[in-house]
Amino acid sequence: MVVDLREFIDIEVIFVFIKCIVILVVKMMLMSPLTAFYRMKNKAFANPEDVSAHGKEDSAKKYLRSDPDVERIRRIHLNDLENIIPFGIIGLIYSISGVSYSTAWWHYHIFLGARIFHTIAYFIPLPQPCRGLSWGVGYFVTFSMVYKLFTVSLAM
């Protein structure tokens, strides 16, 4: 049995996915320069070679330290990597699974909103359960897509 993928592909679903994933990837990529900015601002470096501009060996060693602001942004970035990459892979497959445009639109935009709110809640920081709920909403959306893909694959 040969399946013609053109029966499943809705170009509008793919376009809305691309729009959302590009925004998410750009947001994720901005965490690196933001981390660097806070490292410079707070003079908190992770590697000995990075502190060489701030003095000689002993005086520069005080800059080899952890900083709460830098670590907070690093955790935001790590959480993005743990959630946006799986969403991107699953979302791409989901886009060609024959899902309706409105269902896909809601999945993609809810995930996008949850991740943006998660970053804001983590960065400010907002009191819990704000960050936890936003993470959970994004995770639920991804698993909802996995469930749909699983049921489609069983029907084949």
PDB file of C-alpha atoms in Angstrom:
ATOM      1  CA  MET A   1       0.000   0.000   0.000  1.00  0.00           C
ATOM      2  CA  VAL A   2       1.576   3.258  -1.168  1.00  0.00           C
ATOM      3  CA  VAL A   3       0.410   6.455   0.528  1.00  0.00           C
ATOM      4  CA  ASP A   4       0.425   9.669  -1.488  1.00  0.00           C
ATOM      5  CA  LEU A   5       1.648  12.317   0.962  1.00  0.00           C
ATOM      6  CA  ARG A   6      -0.007  15.062  -1.088  1.00  0.00           C
ATOM      7  CA  GLU A   7      -3.301  13.805   0.334  1.00  0.00           C
ATOM      8  CA  PHE A   8      -2.109  14.719   3.829  1.00  0.00           C
ATOM      9  CA  ILE A   9      -0.138  17.914   3.243  1.00  0.00           C
ATOM     10  CA  ASP A  10      -1.895  21.235   3.720  1.00  0.00           C
ATOM     11  CA  ILE A  11       0.547  24.009   2.788  1.00  0.00           C
ATOM     12  CA  GLU A  12      -1.197  26.449   5.144  1.00  0.00           C
ATOM     13  CA  VAL A  13      -0.509  24.117   8.080  1.00  0.00           C
ATOM     14  CA  ILE A  14       3.155  23.994   7.112  1.00  0.00           C
ATOM     15  CA  PHE A  15       3.325  27.797   6.791  1.00  0.00           C
ATOM     16  CA  VAL A  16       1.831  28.373  10.244  1.00  0.00           C
ATOM     17  CA  PHE A  17       4.266  25.815  11.685  1.00  0.00           C
ATOM     18  CA  ILE A  18       7.222  27.507   9.995  1.00  0.00           C
ATOM     19  CA  LYS A  19       6.142  30.909  11.330  1.00  0.00           C
ATOM     20  CA  CYS A  20       5.903  29.639  14.895  1.00  0.00           C
ATOM     21  CA  ILE A  21       9.077  27.545  14.858  1.00  0.00           C
ATOM     22  CA  VAL A  22      11.121  30.410  13.390  1.00  0.00           C
ATOM     23  CA  ILE A  23       9.939  32.736  16.171  1.00  0.00           C
ATOM     24  CA  LEU A  24      10.768  30.081  18.771  1.00  0.00           C
ATOM     25  CA  VAL A  25      14.220  29.348  17.343  1.00  0.00           C
ATOM     26  CA  VAL A  26      15.073  33.059  17.180  1.00  0.00           C
ATOM     27  CA  LYS A  27      13.905  33.461  20.789  1.00  0.00           C
ATOM     28  CA  MET A  28      16.053  30.506  21.788  1.00  0.00           C
ATOM     29  CA  MET A  29      19.058  31.857  19.889  1.00  0.00           C
ATOM     30  CA  LEU A  30      18.748  35.236  21.627  1.00  0.00           C
ATOM     31  CA  MET A  31      19.465  33.550  24.952  1.00  0.00           C
ATOM     32  CA  SER A  32      23.154  33.142  23.998  1.00  0.00           C
ATOM     33  CA  PRO A  33      23.903  36.841  23.490  1.00  0.00           C
ATOM     34  CA  LEU A  34      21.761  37.650  26.540  1.00  0.00           C
ATOM     35  CA  THR A  35      23.885  35.248  28.596  1.00  0.00           C
ATOM     36  CA  ALA A  36      27.051  36.881  27.258  1.00  0.00           C
ATOM     37  CA  PHE A  37      25.672  40.338  28.076  1.00  0.00           C
ATOM     38  CA  TYR A  38      24.998  39.350  31.687  1.00  0.00           C
ATOM     39  CA  ARG A  39      28.396  37.664  31.968  1.00  0.00           C
ATOM     40  CA  MET A  40      30.058  40.929  30.903  1.00  0.00           C
ATOM     41  CA  LYS A  41      27.751  43.134  32.976  1.00  0.00           C
ATOM     42  CA  ASN A  42      28.180  41.071  36.154  1.00  0.00           C
ATOM     43  CA  LYS A  43      31.780  40.050  35.422  1.00  0.00           C
ATOM     44  CA  ALA A  44      30.996  36.387  35.961  1.00  0.00           C
ATOM     45  CA  PHE A  45      32.898  34.096  33.635  1.00  0.00           C
ATOM     46  CA  ALA A  46      33.064  30.318  33.335  1.00  0.00           C
ATOM     47  CA  ASN A  47      36.456  29.882  31.634  1.00  0.00           C
ATOM     48  CA  PRO A  48      39.915  31.168  32.633  1.00  0.00           C
ATOM     49  CA  GLU A  49      40.634  32.457  29.130  1.00  0.00           C
ATOM     50  CA  ASP A  50      37.539  34.653  29.305  1.00  0.00           C
ATOM     51  CA  VAL A  51      38.831  36.652  32.286  1.00  0.00           C
ATOM     52  CA  SER A  52      42.212  37.549  30.794  1.00  0.00           C
ATOM     53  CA  ALA A  53      40.921  40.972  29.739  1.00  0.00           C
ATOM     54  CA  HIS A  54      40.111  41.786  33.370  1.00  0.00           C
ATOM     55  CA  GLY A  55      43.610  41.624  34.822  1.00  0.00           C
ATOM     56  CA  LYS A  56      46.458  39.271  35.508  1.00  0.00           C
ATOM     57  CA  GLU A  57      46.051  35.743  36.865  1.00  0.00           C
ATOM     58  CA  ASP A  58      45.329  36.273  40.566  1.00  0.00           C
ATOM     59  CA  SER A  59      43.283  39.454  40.199  1.00  0.00           C
ATOM     60  CA  ALA A  60      41.269  37.943  37.356  1.00  0.00           C
ATOM     61  CA  LYS A  61      40.425  34.739  39.248  1.00  0.00           C
ATOM     62  CA  LYS A  62      37.728  36.560  41.218  1.00  0.00           C
ATOM     63  CA  TYR A  63      35.757  36.795  37.969  1.00  0.00           C
ATOM     64  CA  LEU A  64      35.713  33.006  37.576  1.00  0.00           C
ATOM     65  CA  ARG A  65      32.464  32.583  39.396  1.00  0.00           C
ATOM     66  CA  SER A  66      28.824  31.731  39.103  1.00  0.00           C
ATOM     67  CA  ASP A  67      26.270  34.532  39.015  1.00  0.00           C
ATOM     68  CA  PRO A  68      22.536  34.127  39.729  1.00  0.00           C
ATOM     69  CA  ASP A  69      21.486  36.322  36.782  1.00  0.00           C
ATOM     70  CA  VAL A  70      23.722  34.459  34.331  1.00  0.00           C
ATOM     71  CA  GLU A  71      22.584  31.091  35.651  1.00  0.00           C
ATOM     72  CA  ARG A  72      18.916  32.088  35.375  1.00  0.00           C
ATOM     73  CA  ILE A  73      19.348  32.922  31.673  1.00  0.00           C
ATOM     74  CA  ARG A  74      21.345  29.735  31.093  1.00  0.00           C
ATOM     75  CA  ARG A  75      18.495  27.733  32.624  1.00  0.00           C
ATOM     76  CA  ILE A  76      15.995  29.505  30.362  1.00  0.00           C
ATOM     77  CA  HIS A  77      18.159  28.557  27.376  1.00  0.00           C
ATOM     78  CA  LEU A  78      18.524  24.956  28.527  1.00  0.00           C
ATOM     79  CA  ASN A  79      14.780  24.675  29.075  1.00  0.00           C
ATOM     80  CA  ASP A  80      14.232  26.060  25.557  1.00  0.00           C
ATOM     81  CA  LEU A  81      16.558  23.419  24.130  1.00  0.00           C
ATOM     82  CA  GLU A  82      14.732  20.686  26.027  1.00  0.00           C
ATOM     83  CA  ASN A  83      11.312  21.794  24.782  1.00  0.00           C
ATOM     84  CA  ILE A  84      11.588  23.673  21.473  1.00  0.00           C
ATOM     85  CA  ILE A  85      13.688  21.050  19.677  1.00  0.00           C
ATOM     86  CA  PRO A  86      11.248  18.177  20.389  1.00  0.00           C
ATOM     87  CA  PHE A  87       8.344  20.475  19.481  1.00  0.00           C
ATOM     88  CA  GLY A  88      10.082  21.330  16.193  1.00  0.00           C
ATOM     89  CA  ILE A  89      10.623  17.706  15.232  1.00  0.00           C
ATOM     90  CA  ILE A  90       7.181  16.525  16.307  1.00  0.00           C
ATOM     91  CA  GLY A  91       5.499  19.634  14.882  1.00  0.00           C
ATOM     92  CA  LEU A  92       7.068  19.092  11.468  1.00  0.00           C
ATOM     93  CA  ILE A  93       5.812  15.522  11.316  1.00  0.00           C
ATOM     94  CA  TYR A  94       2.452  16.653  12.707  1.00  0.00           C
ATOM     95  CA  SER A  95       2.215  19.227   9.887  1.00  0.00           C
ATOM     96  CA  ILE A  96       2.175  16.492   7.271  1.00  0.00           C
ATOM     97  CA  SER A  97      -0.075  14.069   9.164  1.00  0.00           C
ATOM     98  CA  GLY A  98      -3.323  15.316   7.691  1.00  0.00           C
ATOM     99  CA  VAL A  99      -4.291  17.424  10.709  1.00  0.00           C
ATOM    100  CA  SER A 100      -6.807  20.219  10.148  1.00  0.00           C
ATOM    101  CA  TYR A 101      -5.558  23.782   9.836  1.00  0.00           C
ATOM    102  CA  SER A 102      -7.449  25.045  12.889  1.00  0.00           C
ATOM    103  CA  THR A 103      -6.209  22.214  15.103  1.00  0.00           C
ATOM    104  CA  ALA A 104      -2.621  22.772  13.998  1.00  0.00           C
ATOM    105  CA  TRP A 105      -2.955  26.567  14.350  1.00  0.00           C
ATOM    106  CA  TRP A 106      -4.111  26.218  17.960  1.00  0.00           C
ATOM    107  CA  HIS A 107      -1.404  23.690  18.842  1.00  0.00           C
ATOM    108  CA  TYR A 108       1.374  25.830  17.373  1.00  0.00           C
ATOM    109  CA  HIS A 109       0.189  29.142  18.804  1.00  0.00           C
ATOM    110  CA  ILE A 110      -0.553  27.784  22.266  1.00  0.00           C
ATOM    111  CA  PHE A 111       2.957  26.306  22.382  1.00  0.00           C
ATOM    112  CA  LEU A 112       4.439  29.588  21.118  1.00  0.00           C
ATOM    113  CA  GLY A 113       2.561  31.604  23.736  1.00  0.00           C
ATOM    114  CA  ALA A 114       3.469  29.166  26.504  1.00  0.00           C
ATOM    115  CA  ARG A 115       7.177  29.322  25.659  1.00  0.00           C
ATOM    116  CA  ILE A 116       7.228  33.121  25.458  1.00  0.00           C
ATOM    117  CA  PHE A 117       5.367  33.376  28.754  1.00  0.00           C
ATOM    118  CA  HIS A 118       7.711  30.774  30.278  1.00  0.00           C
ATOM    119  CA  THR A 119      10.710  32.929  29.358  1.00  0.00           C
ATOM    120  CA  ILE A 120       9.092  36.056  30.810  1.00  0.00           C
ATOM    121  CA  ALA A 121       8.079  34.200  33.984  1.00  0.00           C
ATOM    122  CA  TYR A 122      11.588  32.791  34.399  1.00  0.00           C
ATOM    123  CA  PHE A 123      13.431  36.023  33.577  1.00  0.00           C
ATOM    124  CA  ILE A 124      11.463  38.476  35.762  1.00  0.00           C
ATOM    125  CA  PRO A 125      10.902  36.086  37.875  1.00  0.00           C
ATOM    126  CA  LEU A 126       7.169  35.724  38.376  1.00  0.00           C
ATOM    127  CA  PRO A 127       5.959  33.683  41.349  1.00  0.00           C
ATOM    128  CA  GLN A 128       5.208  30.024  40.888  1.00  0.00           C
ATOM    129  CA  PRO A 129       3.075  28.415  39.544  1.00  0.00           C
ATOM    130  CA  CYS A 130       3.362  30.836  36.565  1.00  0.00           C
ATOM    131  CA  ARG A 131       6.498  29.275  35.112  1.00  0.00           C
ATOM    132  CA  GLY A 132       5.466  25.715  35.917  1.00  0.00           C
ATOM    133  CA  LEU A 133       2.047  26.127  34.344  1.00  0.00           C
ATOM    134  CA  SER A 134       3.474  27.671  31.184  1.00  0.00           C
ATOM    135  CA  TRP A 135       5.960  24.809  30.900  1.00  0.00           C
ATOM    136  CA  GLY A 136       3.160  22.288  31.484  1.00  0.00           C
ATOM    137  CA  VAL A 137       0.946  23.841  28.818  1.00  0.00           C
ATOM    138  CA  GLY A 138       3.747  23.624  26.250  1.00  0.00           C
ATOM    139  CA  TYR A 139       4.529  20.055  27.238  1.00  0.00           C
ATOM    140  CA  PHE A 140       0.865  19.086  27.014  1.00  0.00           C
ATOM    141  CA  VAL A 141       0.636  20.573  23.493  1.00  0.00           C
ATOM    142  CA  THR A 142       3.646  18.548  22.364  1.00  0.00           C
ATOM    143  CA  PHE A 143       2.216  15.338  23.817  1.00  0.00           C
ATOM    144  CA  SER A 144      -1.153  16.099  22.243  1.00  0.00           C
ATOM    145  CA  MET A 145       0.579  16.132  18.860  1.00  0.00           C
ATOM    146  CA  VAL A 146       2.414  12.904  19.731  1.00  0.00           C
ATOM    147  CA  TYR A 147      -0.910  11.282  20.620  1.00  0.00           C
ATOM    148  CA  LYS A 148      -2.408  12.347  17.267  1.00  0.00           C
ATOM    149  CA  LEU A 149       0.623  11.007  15.384  1.00  0.00           C
ATOM    150  CA  PHE A 150       0.425   7.749  17.312  1.00  0.00           C
ATOM    151  CA  THR A 151      -3.263   7.287  16.525  1.00  0.00           C
ATOM    152  CA  VAL A 152      -2.710   8.129  12.838  1.00  0.00           C
ATOM    153  CA  SER A 153       0.126   5.598  12.620  1.00  0.00           C
ATOM    154  CA  LEU A 154      -2.036   2.901  14.204  1.00  0.00           C
ATOM    155  CA  ALA A 155      -4.812   3.569  11.692  1.00  0.00           C
ATOM    156  CA  MET A 156      -2.483   2.937   8.741  1.00  0.00           C
TER     157      MET A 156
END
